[in-house]
Amino acid sequence: MDSQRLNLLKKIMALEFTCIEFNLYLDTHPEDYRALAEYNAASEALLAAKKEYENLYGPLTNYGSTPSPQAWRWIDEPWPWEITF
C-alpha cells in the first residue's frame, strides 16, 4: 500500500476519533459554542477526507455512503480494516 493512502486513512481515523470525542463532550456541555465550532470544523474535514479517499481508492463502506460510478469497487482489496500500520 502506498504511503499517501495510508496517511489518508490515518487522517480519517484521527478525525473520526476527534468527532466522537467532541460528540461525547457536547452531550454534557451543549452550550459550549467553541467546542461546537471545533466539532463542526472536524466534521467538515472528515467529510472532505472521506470524499478524497473514496475518489482515489474506492468506498470506505460497502453501502449507502458512496455511489460506484465505475465498476463495483468494494471488492477491491485491501479493505480499510485489513490495512496494517
C-alpha positions as a Python dict, from the first residue, in 0.01 Angstrom:
ca = {
    (1, 'M'): (0, 0, 0),
    (2, 'D'): (131, 341, -89),
    (3, 'S'): (211, 594, 181),
    (4, 'Q'): (-44, 851, 53),
    (5, 'R'): (-327, 600, 101),
    (6, 'L'): (-205, 500, 444),
    (7, 'N'): (-164, 863, 555),
    (8, 'L'): (-513, 948, 434),
    (9, 'L'): (-660, 653, 627),
    (10, 'K'): (-476, 764, 940),
    (11, 'K'): (-613, 1116, 894),
    (12, 'I'): (-968, 979, 860),
    (13, 'M'): (-928, 770, 1176),
    (14, 'A'): (-794, 1067, 1372),
    (15, 'L'): (-1078, 1290, 1255),
    (16, 'E'): (-1336, 1022, 1339),
    (17, 'F'): (-1191, 996, 1688),
    (18, 'T'): (-1198, 1374, 1724),
    (19, 'C'): (-1564, 1392, 1617),
    (20, 'I'): (-1662, 1115, 1858),
    (21, 'E'): (-1485, 1288, 2146),
    (22, 'F'): (-1649, 1622, 2069),
    (23, 'N'): (-1984, 1445, 2038),
    (24, 'L'): (-1947, 1295, 2384),
    (25, 'Y'): (-1835, 1626, 2532),
    (26, 'L'): (-2120, 1818, 2369),
    (27, 'D'): (-2371, 1569, 2511),
    (28, 'T'): (-2287, 1707, 2854),
    (29, 'H'): (-2191, 2062, 2753),
    (30, 'P'): (-2443, 2160, 2483),
    (31, 'E'): (-2392, 2533, 2536),
    (32, 'D'): (-2016, 2524, 2470),
    (33, 'Y'): (-2020, 2702, 2135),
    (34, 'R'): (-1643, 2694, 2095),
    (35, 'A'): (-1650, 2315, 2121),
    (36, 'L'): (-1942, 2308, 1879),
    (37, 'A'): (-1745, 2516, 1629),
    (38, 'E'): (-1447, 2281, 1662),
    (39, 'Y'): (-1677, 1980, 1620),
    (40, 'N'): (-1824, 2133, 1304),
    (41, 'A'): (-1477, 2204, 1165),
    (42, 'A'): (-1361, 1849, 1240),
    (43, 'S'): (-1678, 1708, 1087),
    (44, 'E'): (-1628, 1906, 766),
    (45, 'A'): (-1264, 1798, 749),
    (46, 'L'): (-1372, 1436, 799),
    (47, 'L'): (-1625, 1453, 517),
    (48, 'A'): (-1363, 1607, 287),
    (49, 'A'): (-1103, 1343, 377),
    (50, 'K'): (-1351, 1060, 318),
    (51, 'K'): (-1450, 1206, -17),
    (52, 'E'): (-1085, 1240, -118),
    (53, 'Y'): (-1010, 882, -13),
    (54, 'E'): (-1313, 741, -192),
    (55, 'N'): (-1236, 934, -511),
    (56, 'L'): (-883, 795, -512),
    (57, 'Y'): (-925, 442, -372),
    (58, 'G'): (-1291, 345, -365),
    (59, 'P'): (-1554, 320, -92),
    (60, 'L'): (-1480, 304, 280),
    (61, 'T'): (-1807, 124, 350),
    (62, 'N'): (-1997, -125, 141),
    (63, 'Y'): (-2329, 58, 116),
    (64, 'G'): (-2514, 382, 145),
    (65, 'S'): (-2247, 649, 152),
    (66, 'T'): (-2075, 643, -185),
    (67, 'P'): (-2202, 569, -534),
    (68, 'S'): (-1990, 346, -753),
    (69, 'P'): (-1956, 538, -1082),
    (70, 'Q'): (-1728, 284, -1248),
    (71, 'A'): (-1703, -86, -1175),
    (72, 'W'): (-1809, -219, -837),
    (73, 'R'): (-1500, -127, -633),
    (74, 'W'): (-1597, -257, -291),
    (75, 'I'): (-1440, -593, -369),
    (76, 'D'): (-1101, -434, -443),
    (77, 'E'): (-850, -520, -176),
    (78, 'P'): (-733, -429, 78),
    (79, 'W'): (-1044, -329, 266),
    (80, 'P'): (-993, -42, 510),
    (81, 'W'): (-989, -267, 819),
    (82, 'E'): (-734, -503, 664),
    (83, 'I'): (-463, -241, 640),
    (84, 'T'): (-176, -286, 881),
    (85, 'F'): (32, 1, 1005),
}
